[in-house]
Structures are given as structure tokens and as C-alpha cells.
Amino acid sequence: MLAKRIIPCLDIRDGRVVKGVNFVDLIDAGDPVEQARAYEAQGADELTFLDITASHEARDTVGELVKRVGEQVFMPMTVGGGIRTAADVRRMLNAGADKVSINTAALLDPGIIDEASAFYGCQCIIVAIDARRNDRGGWTVYTHGGRKPTERDAIAWAREVVDRGAGEILLTSMDADGTKDGYDLELTRTVAEAVSVPVIASGGAGTLEHLAEALTIGKADAVLAASIFHFGTFTIGEAKAYLREKGLEIRI
Amino acid sequence: MIGVLDYGMGNLGSVLNTCRKLEIPAKLISSPEGMEDLHGILMPGQGAFRDCMSHLRDHGFVDPLCAWVAENRPFFGICMGLQVLFEDSEESPGVDGLGILPGTVRRFKPSDTLKVPQMGWNRVRWTQKQSFFPEALHDRHFYFVHSYYVPITNVEGTDVDWAGGITSYGIDYVSAISFGECHAVQFHPEKSQRDGLALIRAFADRVNHLQNPQPENPS
């Protein structure tokens, strides 16, 4: 049986980790290679790098970073943030990323999903969806890190991106994100049931129970978390042991 | 020396990184002429069946590869490097595979409980008594990314037991093959951390052993 995945997310600015795990034994906590190795040692199933670099010129540093991490760490890596064109996708894949996550660019020009997926295969194209509850009982898609609402319904958009060739969906609840009150389980489950590709739940994890809920009630295939791992609240190993005890298939 | 087949199908960086990490001498091979002084071939593969085959054809690799395997020289295929060993695939109807093994590669059928592609870590159970695959890695998790699979029924009617590993994803299917010195896996050992690296190590050790056979311990 396929194991549920635990995916830590590292925020990257100008090629350095700005929000990563706080291991006491790290010589340089800002070094992505050290962070990635620490997560590999803990048993992370994948790594996601979220590029929050402001200037476009500094973007190549992420490609360089992925290349350096790939020389030392042997697990799937996703790069997201600032991917605008099919050329950006290519650059990241050539640098050694296994998957590239597209968000705002896909909303501005959905054709980029078709183009990138046809060329590189659906398995390496993730579409990230930032959704917020609306007063009509549904969820609205937001862009620009959750600041700008679109006209799009999150469920319809999820279906569309899969039809266009997305191989996976990274779903973030903007309501839950940062609250540590748990994932938006209804949103997660609705999207997971609406599409035929894997769904990664993101936003709101504060306890290990939250992870379990997203994977069971929310029907997510994977959970992405930042804070609970970065601040050392829990290790990946502790999370995995807990989820295994709950009867979930987990890789140890 | 192990050759990593470079036939224009994307990034070979992670396979080369793995070899470097394990200190396995390896070089990229982009034409059949380069195969002559090799002791083993590593064949990664990604993308669609059709593209993979047409690139192999364009690089002139089809006949030399079939000959290589027929001569029982060490081969290790990864992902699409496993699928193209078969006759054809539902992914690209009408396109001939290498045809070294019988049958068609099929597509997973998505359902409420089955996501396609299969993406993530799944277990592999070795099935052969005398297996190339290390016992210590039996029933361990490896990283998979694929939408097409080799049905167990492909094994029926063949004299050689080439199915080396079975994985469950909705159905049981062949996730690893092994006959003679020809081995291939559907998953990505180069992305499967310690256990994946151990598998590449096992192949390199096998190649070494065939090059420099150690006398049996008389005791």
C-alpha cells in the first residue's frame, strides 16, 4: 500500500533558508544542504523549497541551491514560488528538482499547465491552490500569497488544473494557514474527492492529530508542514510514529 | 566502468550524483560506440513511452541494447528503463518497445481510492528465491512516480521467471524484474534515500564481482 507522505517545507530567500528547522547541532541553519540533510536523517519523505525571493534577478540562486542539495540528498524535491514560465519549469527540473509547483502563473495563464505537463510529464507539475472560504459555502482561489482574490471556485479550479495535466495538487487553506488550529478538513476532503491525482494538504498544522486528521478525514495523500517541524515542536520521526500508531501506512 | 545511458530523455543528474556519492565509476554514454568498454549499463528513463523509444532509436541504441541483454551483460533499468523492455504500452499504442520481455504495459485505472499517477513511497516484495535484490531490502519502501505498470499476467507462459518484485497499488503488479544479469525497477532508487542507494550499490558490486570474480571460500 502506498504510504502517506510527510513533507517539510523550507522557505528560501536569496538561496538561504530563512525558515527552517532549529537544530542545535547545525553549524549554519541557513544552509539549505544542512537543512535538507537533517530532514533526510529524520525520515522526511520529500522536501519542498518555497522561494520567497523578492527580486527576479536573485531567482537563479534557487536553481543553484537545488543542484547543491541534490548532490547530497537523495529524495524527491519540489520547488515552488516565482515559477512564471515554462522556461522557469525547465530550469528547475534541469537543476535537479523532481517537481515544480506553479501557483499564480497558472491562474494568469492556465495554458502553462498544459504546456509544461505535455513537455515534461504530468508527474513533475504540481499546481498550488491557495483557497479561502467564501460566504456562499464554498472556497475562492487567491493569488499572490493569499492576498488577491480571483473569480475562481477552488473545487472547479482543482478539476480544471487536473484536466490540463497537473499531476498533483498542493492545497493551502488561507483561513487555517498560520493558526495551528488544524487543516481545513472539509476543503481538503472536497478537493481530494473531486480529483484523480494526489492532494497535499497544507496550512494549519499545530499538532500530530492535525496531520492524522488531514490524512484520514481530509483524505489527503500527503501533508506539508513548516512550523511544527521548524520550531522543533515535533520531529518527523515523532510524527511518523504517531501516524503509524493510528494505523496509517507510513514509511519508517 | 558503468555507463549511464544518455539518450536525450531529461535530467540524469540524480543518477550521476548517486554514483558519485557511492564512489561508483560511471560515465555518460550517448552513442552505441561508447558501450564497448563498459562492464555494466544503468538506464534511467522518464517521459512518455513513445519519446523514450524514439530517442533510443535516434541514438542507435535499440539493437545494441537488445544484444547487450541477450549476451547476459549487466543491465539495470530505472522507471521507463523497465517499461521499454516490454513489447508495447497503452501509453503509446502502435509504438514498439524493445520487446525483450513479453506483453503490454498497462495504465492504472483511477478510482475513488486510487490516485493516478501513483506518487510516493510503496513497498516492494522480492519474489525470487535466489534474488539479485538484497534480502535486507525486502518489503521496504521505495519512491514511485508512474501511471503505467507491468501486469503480473505478463509473466504467464514464459519459461524464465523474470518477475523479481511485486508491489500493491489497487492490484498487485510487477515492480522489479530480474533474470540473468538483467535487472530493472519501476521505482526510483536514486530518490529512495538509503535503501535506494543500497540497491544501486548492489548492482555496482555485482558488476565488480563479474569483472573480478573472487574464488569461493574453501572453508
Tab-separated table of C-alpha atoms in Angstrom:
chain	number	residue	atom	x	y	z
A	1	MET	CA	0.000	0.000	0.000
A	2	LEU	CA	1.195	3.487	-0.809
A	3	ALA	CA	2.472	5.316	2.259
A	4	LYS	CA	1.139	8.708	3.307
A	5	ARG	CA	3.856	11.311	2.917
A	6	ILE	CA	5.210	13.870	5.363
A	7	ILE	CA	6.708	16.845	3.543
A	8	PRO	CA	8.577	19.597	5.358
A	9	CYS	CA	8.656	22.942	3.585
A	10	LEU	CA	11.666	25.242	3.670
A	11	ASP	CA	11.292	28.933	2.894
A	12	ILE	CA	14.154	30.214	0.785
A	13	ARG	CA	15.286	33.786	0.276
A	14	ASP	CA	18.295	34.612	-1.906
A	15	GLY	CA	19.435	30.999	-1.774
A	16	ARG	CA	19.333	30.770	2.027
A	17	VAL	CA	16.868	29.062	4.340
A	18	VAL	CA	15.002	31.740	6.261
A	19	LYS	CA	12.519	29.487	7.980
A	20	GLY	CA	13.953	26.093	8.638
A	21	VAL	CA	14.391	23.616	11.401
A	22	ASN	CA	16.119	24.840	14.534
A	23	PHE	CA	18.557	22.061	15.185
A	24	VAL	CA	21.091	22.931	17.807
A	25	ASP	CA	23.774	20.927	16.075
A	26	LEU	CA	23.518	22.764	12.782
A	27	ILE	CA	26.588	24.829	12.136
A	28	ASP	CA	24.789	27.002	9.630
A	29	ALA	CA	20.975	26.881	9.962
A	30	GLY	CA	20.636	28.971	6.816
A	31	ASP	CA	22.435	26.420	4.673
A	32	PRO	CA	19.893	24.507	2.595
A	33	VAL	CA	22.170	21.477	2.294
A	34	GLU	CA	22.445	21.152	6.063
A	35	GLN	CA	18.698	21.599	6.497
A	36	ALA	CA	17.925	19.032	3.813
A	37	ARG	CA	20.327	16.523	5.325
A	38	ALA	CA	18.804	16.998	8.757
A	39	TYR	CA	15.330	16.348	7.358
A	40	GLU	CA	16.558	13.321	5.447
A	41	ALA	CA	18.062	11.930	8.642
A	42	GLN	CA	14.689	12.424	10.369
A	43	GLY	CA	12.947	10.456	7.622
A	44	ALA	CA	11.162	13.170	5.630
A	45	ASP	CA	9.532	11.672	2.535
A	46	GLU	CA	10.076	14.693	0.296
A	47	LEU	CA	11.340	18.224	0.529
A	48	THR	CA	9.654	21.361	-0.717
A	49	PHE	CA	11.534	24.595	-1.242
A	50	LEU	CA	9.354	27.665	-1.337
A	51	ASP	CA	11.200	30.550	-2.918
A	52	ILE	CA	10.161	33.830	-1.355
A	53	THR	CA	12.925	35.830	-3.008
A	54	ALA	CA	11.528	39.205	-3.878
A	55	SER	CA	13.666	40.182	-6.836
A	56	HIS	CA	13.583	38.255	-10.063
A	57	GLU	CA	17.346	38.580	-10.526
A	58	ALA	CA	18.084	36.553	-7.418
A	59	ARG	CA	15.931	33.635	-8.598
A	60	ASP	CA	18.750	31.660	-10.150
A	61	THR	CA	20.070	31.118	-6.660
A	62	VAL	CA	17.260	28.595	-6.114
A	63	GLY	CA	18.357	26.523	-9.094
A	64	GLU	CA	21.885	26.571	-7.726
A	65	LEU	CA	20.576	25.554	-4.312
A	66	VAL	CA	18.584	22.624	-5.712
A	67	LYS	CA	21.670	21.468	-7.559
A	68	ARG	CA	23.790	21.562	-4.408
A	69	VAL	CA	21.186	19.778	-2.289
A	70	GLY	CA	20.731	17.113	-4.989
A	71	GLU	CA	24.399	16.191	-4.755
A	72	GLN	CA	23.962	15.229	-1.115
A	73	VAL	CA	20.343	14.308	-0.529
A	74	PHE	CA	18.543	11.524	-2.359
A	75	MET	CA	14.837	12.133	-2.113
A	76	PRO	CA	12.180	13.891	-4.176
A	77	MET	CA	12.440	17.674	-4.216
A	78	THR	CA	9.825	20.229	-5.208
A	79	VAL	CA	10.465	23.876	-5.963
A	80	GLY	CA	7.698	26.441	-5.755
A	81	GLY	CA	7.441	30.201	-5.696
A	82	GLY	CA	8.192	32.521	-8.548
A	83	ILE	CA	7.692	29.989	-11.334
A	84	ARG	CA	6.324	32.151	-14.155
A	85	THR	CA	7.033	30.424	-17.444
A	86	ALA	CA	7.707	27.028	-18.980
A	87	ALA	CA	11.344	28.132	-19.129
A	88	ASP	CA	11.336	28.534	-15.324
A	89	VAL	CA	9.963	24.995	-15.048
A	90	ARG	CA	12.707	23.687	-17.288
A	91	ARG	CA	15.422	25.500	-15.361
A	92	MET	CA	14.314	23.967	-12.056
A	93	LEU	CA	13.949	20.456	-13.464
A	94	ASN	CA	17.383	20.700	-15.082
A	95	ALA	CA	18.825	21.821	-11.779
A	96	GLY	CA	17.540	18.589	-10.247
A	97	ALA	CA	14.058	19.361	-8.947
A	98	ASP	CA	11.683	16.431	-9.379
A	99	LYS	CA	8.587	18.568	-9.306
A	100	VAL	CA	7.796	22.203	-9.836
A	101	SER	CA	4.875	23.883	-8.184
A	102	ILE	CA	3.014	26.605	-10.074
A	103	ASN	CA	0.509	28.933	-8.471
A	104	THR	CA	-0.146	32.498	-9.625
A	105	ALA	CA	1.274	31.912	-13.105
A	106	ALA	CA	-1.226	29.103	-13.675
A	107	LEU	CA	-4.096	31.421	-12.803
A	108	LEU	CA	-2.820	34.214	-15.047
A	109	ASP	CA	-2.276	31.805	-17.931
A	110	PRO	CA	-3.689	28.293	-17.366
A	111	GLY	CA	-2.076	27.197	-20.643
A	112	ILE	CA	1.257	26.967	-18.850
A	113	ILE	CA	-0.031	23.801	-17.144
A	114	ASP	CA	-0.870	22.141	-20.463
A	115	GLU	CA	2.415	23.235	-21.975
A	116	ALA	CA	4.646	22.154	-19.099
A	117	SER	CA	2.778	18.917	-18.493
A	118	ALA	CA	2.803	17.857	-22.141
A	119	PHE	CA	6.506	18.525	-22.364
A	120	TYR	CA	7.824	17.247	-19.047
A	121	GLY	CA	5.097	14.836	-17.965
A	122	CYS	CA	2.277	15.431	-15.513
A	123	GLN	CA	4.225	13.830	-12.660
A	124	CYS	CA	6.502	16.832	-12.295
A	125	ILE	CA	3.843	19.540	-12.477
A	126	ILE	CA	2.176	20.490	-9.203
A	127	VAL	CA	-0.415	23.205	-9.126
A	128	ALA	CA	-0.573	25.029	-5.805
A	129	ILE	CA	-4.005	26.322	-4.874
A	130	ASP	CA	-4.483	28.907	-2.117
A	131	ALA	CA	-8.132	28.886	-1.082
A	132	ARG	CA	-10.221	30.854	1.352
A	133	ARG	CA	-13.796	30.192	2.482
A	134	ASN	CA	-16.419	32.488	0.952
A	135	ASP	CA	-19.918	33.366	2.154
A	136	ARG	CA	-21.503	31.087	-0.441
A	137	GLY	CA	-20.407	27.937	1.374
A	138	GLY	CA	-17.519	27.315	-0.985
A	139	TRP	CA	-13.904	28.345	-1.358
A	140	THR	CA	-12.400	31.073	-3.522
A	141	VAL	CA	-8.939	30.836	-5.100
A	142	TYR	CA	-6.457	33.554	-4.106
A	143	THR	CA	-3.218	34.654	-5.724
A	144	HIS	CA	-0.079	36.440	-4.587
A	145	GLY	CA	0.325	34.514	-1.369
A	146	GLY	CA	-3.336	34.724	-0.478
A	147	ARG	CA	-3.692	38.484	-0.837
A	148	LYS	CA	-5.670	38.806	-4.067
A	149	PRO	CA	-8.990	37.025	-4.575
A	150	THR	CA	-9.821	35.629	-8.005
A	151	GLU	CA	-13.199	34.831	-9.523
A	152	ARG	CA	-12.441	31.152	-9.361
A	153	ASP	CA	-14.044	28.465	-7.241
A	154	ALA	CA	-11.353	26.253	-5.672
A	155	ILE	CA	-13.038	22.940	-6.472
A	156	ALA	CA	-13.722	23.847	-10.105
A	157	TRP	CA	-10.152	25.135	-10.450
A	158	ALA	CA	-8.758	21.920	-8.973
A	159	ARG	CA	-10.697	19.898	-11.551
A	160	GLU	CA	-9.551	22.177	-14.337
A	161	VAL	CA	-5.848	22.005	-13.496
A	162	VAL	CA	-6.012	18.199	-13.398
A	163	ASP	CA	-7.761	18.167	-16.797
A	164	ARG	CA	-4.954	20.387	-18.051
A	165	GLY	CA	-2.316	17.948	-16.841
A	166	ALA	CA	-1.377	18.749	-13.249
A	167	GLY	CA	-0.028	15.590	-11.602
A	168	GLU	CA	-0.585	16.725	-8.033
A	169	ILE	CA	-2.295	19.495	-6.102
A	170	LEU	CA	-0.766	21.390	-3.212
A	171	LEU	CA	-3.780	22.753	-1.397
A	172	THR	CA	-3.397	25.510	1.183
A	173	SER	CA	-6.238	26.827	3.279
A	174	MET	CA	-5.561	30.534	3.751
A	175	ASP	CA	-8.036	30.528	6.647
A	176	ALA	CA	-6.135	27.842	8.505
A	177	ASP	CA	-2.611	28.812	7.491
A	178	GLY	CA	-0.620	30.039	10.462
A	179	THR	CA	-3.369	29.313	13.003
A	180	LYS	CA	-2.039	25.951	14.233
A	181	ASP	CA	-5.709	25.033	14.702
A	182	GLY	CA	-5.627	22.243	12.141
A	183	TYR	CA	-6.134	21.868	8.410
A	184	ASP	CA	-9.407	22.837	6.725
A	185	LEU	CA	-10.603	19.252	6.547
A	186	GLU	CA	-13.742	19.980	4.576
A	187	LEU	CA	-11.791	21.801	1.872
A	188	THR	CA	-9.144	19.087	1.773
A	189	ARG	CA	-11.663	16.292	1.515
A	190	THR	CA	-13.793	18.050	-1.089
A	191	VAL	CA	-10.785	18.597	-3.346
A	192	ALA	CA	-9.361	15.114	-2.722
A	193	GLU	CA	-12.686	13.579	-3.732
A	194	ALA	CA	-13.041	15.855	-6.760
A	195	VAL	CA	-9.755	14.970	-8.470
A	196	SER	CA	-7.964	11.789	-9.555
A	197	VAL	CA	-4.446	12.961	-8.646
A	198	PRO	CA	-2.749	13.103	-5.217
A	199	VAL	CA	-3.543	16.038	-2.943
A	200	ILE	CA	-1.074	17.530	-0.467
A	201	ALA	CA	-2.786	19.290	2.445
A	202	SER	CA	-1.174	22.456	3.739
A	203	GLY	CA	-1.888	25.173	6.259
A	204	GLY	CA	-2.876	24.927	9.902
A	205	ALA	CA	-0.919	22.020	11.357
A	206	GLY	CA	-0.266	22.541	15.057
A	207	THR	CA	-0.428	19.043	16.492
A	208	LEU	CA	0.225	15.499	15.329
A	209	GLU	CA	-3.506	14.841	15.491
A	210	HIS	CA	-3.956	17.526	12.834
A	211	LEU	CA	-1.687	15.581	10.497
A	212	ALA	CA	-3.674	12.394	11.120
A	213	GLU	CA	-6.994	14.184	10.515
A	214	ALA	CA	-5.853	15.594	7.169
A	215	LEU	CA	-4.778	12.122	6.029
A	216	THR	CA	-7.912	10.326	7.223
A	217	ILE	CA	-10.923	12.659	7.411
A	218	GLY	CA	-9.418	15.017	4.830
A	219	LYS	CA	-8.415	12.114	2.544
A	220	ALA	CA	-5.136	13.844	1.684
A	221	ASP	CA	-2.299	11.778	0.243
A	222	ALA	CA	0.386	13.856	1.919
A	223	VAL	CA	0.759	16.633	4.452
A	224	LEU	CA	3.015	19.614	4.135
A	225	ALA	CA	4.062	21.368	7.295
A	226	ALA	CA	6.514	24.037	8.218
A	227	SER	CA	6.165	25.458	11.712
A	228	ILE	CA	5.624	22.296	13.726
A	229	PHE	CA	8.871	20.887	12.392
A	230	HIS	CA	10.915	24.057	12.155
A	231	PHE	CA	10.348	25.124	15.702
A	232	GLY	CA	11.181	21.666	16.943
A	233	THR	CA	7.694	21.085	18.371
A	234	PHE	CA	7.854	17.635	16.816
A	235	THR	CA	10.402	15.749	14.758
A	236	ILE	CA	9.413	13.987	11.551
A	237	GLY	CA	10.174	10.727	13.340
A	238	GLU	CA	7.725	11.514	16.142
A	239	ALA	CA	5.054	12.458	13.624
A	240	LYS	CA	5.583	9.218	11.731
A	241	ALA	CA	5.487	7.050	14.835
A	242	TYR	CA	2.216	8.713	15.862
A	243	LEU	CA	0.600	8.270	12.454
A	244	ARG	CA	1.694	4.666	12.293
A	245	GLU	CA	0.132	4.035	15.655
A	246	LYS	CA	-3.091	5.465	14.219
A	247	GLY	CA	-2.995	2.671	11.660
A	248	LEU	CA	-1.802	4.723	8.699
A	249	GLU	CA	0.688	3.304	6.197
A	250	ILE	CA	3.859	5.274	6.870
A	251	ARG	CA	7.408	4.746	5.701
A	252	ILE	CA	9.840	4.349	8.568
B	1	MET	CA	33.168	1.185	-15.614
B	2	ILE	CA	29.399	1.586	-15.597
B	3	GLY	CA	27.756	3.561	-18.375
B	4	VAL	CA	24.735	5.726	-17.710
B	5	LEU	CA	22.706	5.777	-20.905
B	6	ASP	CA	22.192	9.339	-22.131
B	7	TYR	CA	19.688	9.354	-24.960
B	8	GLY	CA	18.225	12.796	-24.535
B	9	MET	CA	15.459	11.938	-22.077
B	10	GLY	CA	15.904	14.610	-19.476
B	11	ASN	CA	17.948	15.063	-16.407
B	12	LEU	CA	20.467	12.372	-15.475
B	13	GLY	CA	21.880	14.431	-12.637
B	14	SER	CA	20.391	12.456	-9.768
B	15	VAL	CA	21.661	9.120	-11.109
B	16	LEU	CA	25.138	10.581	-11.616
B	17	ASN	CA	25.005	12.157	-8.152
B	18	THR	CA	24.155	8.744	-6.716
B	19	CYS	CA	27.138	7.124	-8.433
B	20	ARG	CA	29.397	9.925	-7.238
B	21	LYS	CA	28.126	9.591	-3.677
B	22	LEU	CA	28.700	5.834	-3.739
B	23	GLU	CA	32.074	6.288	-5.441
B	24	ILE	CA	30.984	4.112	-8.354
B	25	PRO	CA	32.975	4.858	-11.527
B	26	ALA	CA	30.369	5.890	-14.100
B	27	LYS	CA	30.214	7.878	-17.281
B	28	LEU	CA	27.525	9.113	-19.631
B	29	ILE	CA	27.118	7.124	-22.826
B	30	SER	CA	25.356	8.875	-25.686
B	31	SER	CA	26.155	6.524	-28.578
B	32	PRO	CA	26.489	2.736	-29.011
B	33	GLU	CA	30.221	3.126	-29.743
B	34	GLY	CA	30.670	4.168	-26.130
B	35	MET	CA	29.292	0.842	-24.919
B	36	GLU	CA	32.296	-1.226	-25.935
B	37	ASP	CA	34.465	-0.749	-22.862
B	38	LEU	CA	31.599	-0.843	-20.373
B	39	HIS	CA	31.043	-3.530	-17.753
B	40	GLY	CA	27.511	-2.539	-16.881
B	41	ILE	CA	24.730	-0.276	-18.089
B	42	LEU	CA	22.465	1.898	-15.983
B	43	MET	CA	19.442	3.037	-17.941
B	44	PRO	CA	17.312	5.744	-16.366
B	45	GLY	CA	14.161	6.697	-18.182
B	46	GLN	CA	11.464	9.290	-17.864
B	47	GLY	CA	8.817	10.845	-20.011
B	48	ALA	CA	6.444	9.022	-22.315
B	49	PHE	CA	6.999	5.529	-23.770
B	50	ARG	CA	6.887	6.912	-27.316
B	51	ASP	CA	9.503	9.608	-26.654
B	52	CYS	CA	11.729	7.176	-24.818
B	53	MET	CA	11.668	4.697	-27.694
B	54	SER	CA	12.132	7.298	-30.405
B	55	HIS	CA	15.128	8.772	-28.577
B	56	LEU	CA	16.628	5.294	-28.141
B	57	ARG	CA	16.104	4.709	-31.861
B	58	ASP	CA	17.574	8.092	-32.851
B	59	HIS	CA	20.662	7.372	-30.794
B	60	GLY	CA	21.017	3.930	-32.368
B	61	PHE	CA	20.657	2.154	-29.029
B	62	VAL	CA	17.839	-0.287	-29.832
B	63	ASP	CA	19.785	-3.185	-31.388
B	64	PRO	CA	22.925	-2.759	-29.235
B	65	LEU	CA	20.784	-2.802	-26.073
B	66	CYS	CA	18.913	-5.947	-27.110
B	67	ALA	CA	22.257	-7.588	-27.943
B	68	TRP	CA	23.700	-6.465	-24.600
B	69	VAL	CA	20.905	-8.127	-22.650
B	70	ALA	CA	20.922	-11.217	-24.914
B	71	GLU	CA	24.633	-11.629	-24.126
B	72	ASN	CA	23.698	-11.543	-20.446
B	73	ARG	CA	25.806	-8.483	-19.690
B	74	PRO	CA	24.849	-6.473	-16.561
B	75	PHE	CA	21.943	-4.102	-17.081
B	76	PHE	CA	19.953	-2.040	-14.608
B	77	GLY	CA	16.866	-0.147	-15.808
B	78	ILE	CA	15.023	2.524	-13.860
B	79	CYS	CA	11.357	3.526	-14.273
B	80	MET	CA	10.806	3.911	-18.045
B	81	GLY	CA	14.032	1.915	-18.330
B	82	LEU	CA	11.935	-1.015	-17.107
B	83	GLN	CA	8.840	-0.361	-19.205
B	84	VAL	CA	10.621	-0.166	-22.584
B	85	LEU	CA	11.909	-3.725	-22.089
B	86	PHE	CA	8.386	-4.891	-22.950
B	87	GLU	CA	6.639	-5.194	-26.306
B	88	ASP	CA	4.476	-2.111	-26.088
B	89	SER	CA	2.492	0.174	-23.792
B	90	GLU	CA	-1.036	1.516	-23.537
B	91	GLU	CA	0.614	4.908	-23.189
B	92	SER	CA	1.750	4.919	-26.822
B	93	PRO	CA	-0.304	2.498	-28.925
B	94	GLY	CA	1.476	1.304	-32.053
B	95	VAL	CA	4.961	2.041	-30.728
B	96	ASP	CA	7.240	-0.979	-30.418
B	97	GLY	CA	9.211	-1.365	-27.214
B	98	LEU	CA	12.486	-3.285	-27.051
B	99	GLY	CA	10.450	-6.491	-26.813
B	100	ILE	CA	12.977	-8.242	-24.600
B	101	LEU	CA	10.114	-9.233	-22.290
B	102	PRO	CA	6.590	-10.193	-23.344
B	103	GLY	CA	3.345	-8.295	-23.044
B	104	THR	CA	1.949	-4.817	-22.802
B	105	VAL	CA	2.471	-2.138	-20.141
B	106	ARG	CA	-0.966	-1.051	-18.829
B	107	ARG	CA	-2.413	2.108	-17.323
B	108	PHE	CA	-3.635	2.230	-13.718
B	109	LYS	CA	-7.368	2.855	-13.603
B	110	PRO	CA	-8.160	5.762	-11.287
B	111	SER	CA	-10.931	5.183	-8.767
B	112	ASP	CA	-12.181	6.789	-5.571
B	113	THR	CA	-9.370	5.120	-3.705
B	114	LEU	CA	-6.700	5.015	-6.407
B	115	LYS	CA	-4.909	8.177	-7.484
B	116	VAL	CA	-3.076	8.189	-10.804
B	117	PRO	CA	-0.153	8.745	-11.096
B	118	GLN	CA	0.985	6.649	-8.191
B	119	MET	CA	3.243	9.141	-6.474
B	120	GLY	CA	5.094	8.312	-3.294
B	121	TRP	CA	6.635	5.530	-1.265
B	122	ASN	CA	5.403	1.979	-1.670
B	123	ARG	CA	6.655	-1.430	-0.612
B	124	VAL	CA	8.360	-3.961	-2.863
B	125	ARG	CA	8.342	-7.662	-2.044
B	126	TRP	CA	11.089	-9.686	-3.710
B	127	THR	CA	9.674	-12.870	-5.161
B	128	GLN	CA	12.651	-14.922	-6.305
B	129	LYS	CA	14.415	-17.460	-4.098
B	130	GLN	CA	17.861	-16.665	-5.464
B	131	SER	CA	17.404	-12.954	-5.846
B	132	PHE	CA	19.715	-10.266	-7.116
B	133	PHE	CA	17.793	-7.948	-4.812
B	134	PRO	CA	19.259	-7.767	-1.297
B	135	GLU	CA	17.237	-9.622	1.330
B	136	ALA	CA	17.648	-6.706	3.734
B	137	LEU	CA	15.571	-4.548	1.372
B	138	HIS	CA	12.636	-6.960	1.195
B	139	ASP	CA	9.295	-5.223	1.813
B	140	ARG	CA	10.979	-1.826	2.195
B	141	HIS	CA	9.535	1.404	0.790
B	142	PHE	CA	10.847	2.926	-2.430
B	143	TYR	CA	9.833	6.095	-4.240
B	144	PHE	CA	7.472	5.599	-7.189
B	145	VAL	CA	6.140	8.024	-9.780
B	146	HIS	CA	4.225	6.381	-12.611
B	147	SER	CA	0.852	5.905	-14.282
B	148	TYR	CA	1.634	2.693	-16.196
B	149	TYR	CA	2.556	-0.715	-14.822
B	150	VAL	CA	3.565	-4.240	-15.800
B	151	PRO	CA	0.722	-6.695	-15.081
B	152	ILE	CA	1.573	-9.952	-13.355
B	153	THR	CA	-0.183	-11.772	-16.188
B	154	ASN	CA	2.702	-10.786	-18.482
B	155	VAL	CA	4.737	-13.464	-16.714
B	156	GLU	CA	2.362	-16.251	-17.739
B	157	GLY	CA	3.602	-18.513	-20.479
B	158	THR	CA	7.256	-17.513	-20.234
B	159	ASP	CA	9.908	-20.050	-19.333
B	160	VAL	CA	12.049	-17.649	-17.345
B	161	ASP	CA	10.824	-16.287	-14.025
B	162	TRP	CA	11.724	-12.653	-14.600
B	163	ALA	CA	9.378	-11.005	-12.097
B	164	GLY	CA	11.694	-10.056	-9.262
B	165	GLY	CA	9.453	-7.839	-7.173
B	166	ILE	CA	5.756	-7.218	-6.580
B	167	THR	CA	4.032	-4.049	-5.356
B	168	SER	CA	0.384	-3.486	-4.414
B	169	TYR	CA	-1.399	-0.446	-5.781
B	170	GLY	CA	-5.059	-1.298	-6.234
B	171	ILE	CA	-3.745	-4.501	-7.781
B	172	ASP	CA	-0.524	-6.457	-7.413
B	173	TYR	CA	1.872	-5.679	-10.256
B	174	VAL	CA	5.478	-6.309	-11.259
B	175	SER	CA	7.613	-3.504	-9.827
B	176	ALA	CA	11.012	-5.140	-10.284
B	177	ILE	CA	12.379	-7.587	-12.793
B	178	SER	CA	15.444	-9.772	-12.713
B	179	PHE	CA	16.682	-12.523	-14.981
B	180	GLY	CA	20.321	-13.416	-15.513
B	181	GLU	CA	22.232	-10.144	-15.260
B	182	CYS	CA	19.292	-8.049	-16.416
B	183	HIS	CA	17.553	-6.102	-13.653
B	184	ALA	CA	15.107	-3.218	-13.663
B	185	VAL	CA	12.883	-1.427	-11.188
B	186	GLN	CA	9.761	0.678	-11.646
B	187	PHE	CA	10.643	2.940	-8.721
B	188	HIS	CA	13.470	5.469	-8.393
B	189	PRO	CA	16.351	4.122	-6.309
B	190	GLU	CA	18.188	7.413	-6.861
B	191	LYS	CA	15.338	9.128	-4.959
B	192	SER	CA	14.796	6.442	-2.339
B	193	GLN	CA	17.347	7.550	0.215
B	194	ARG	CA	19.420	4.880	1.982
B	195	ASP	CA	17.548	1.836	0.669
B	196	GLY	CA	17.623	3.089	-2.897
B	197	LEU	CA	21.323	3.767	-2.733
B	198	ALA	CA	21.858	0.267	-1.338
B	199	LEU	CA	20.241	-1.131	-4.464
B	200	ILE	CA	22.488	0.831	-6.836
B	201	ARG	CA	25.379	-0.341	-4.661
B	202	ALA	CA	24.249	-3.956	-5.122
B	203	PHE	CA	24.296	-3.541	-8.891
B	204	ALA	CA	27.757	-1.959	-8.859
B	205	ASP	CA	29.026	-4.756	-6.610
B	206	ARG	CA	27.578	-7.340	-8.989
B	207	VAL	CA	29.314	-5.670	-11.938
B	208	ASN	CA	32.552	-5.642	-9.967
B	209	HIS	CA	32.162	-9.253	-8.975
B	210	LEU	CA	31.675	-10.308	-12.600
B	211	GLN	CA	34.780	-8.354	-13.563
B	212	ASN	CA	36.929	-9.690	-10.758
B	213	PRO	CA	35.435	-12.980	-9.599
B	214	GLN	CA	36.532	-13.856	-6.093
B	215	PRO	CA	37.406	-17.508	-5.566
B	216	GLU	CA	34.913	-19.334	-3.389
B	217	ASN	CA	35.974	-19.571	0.211
B	218	PRO	CA	37.184	-23.180	0.555
B	219	SER	CA	36.207	-23.469	4.201
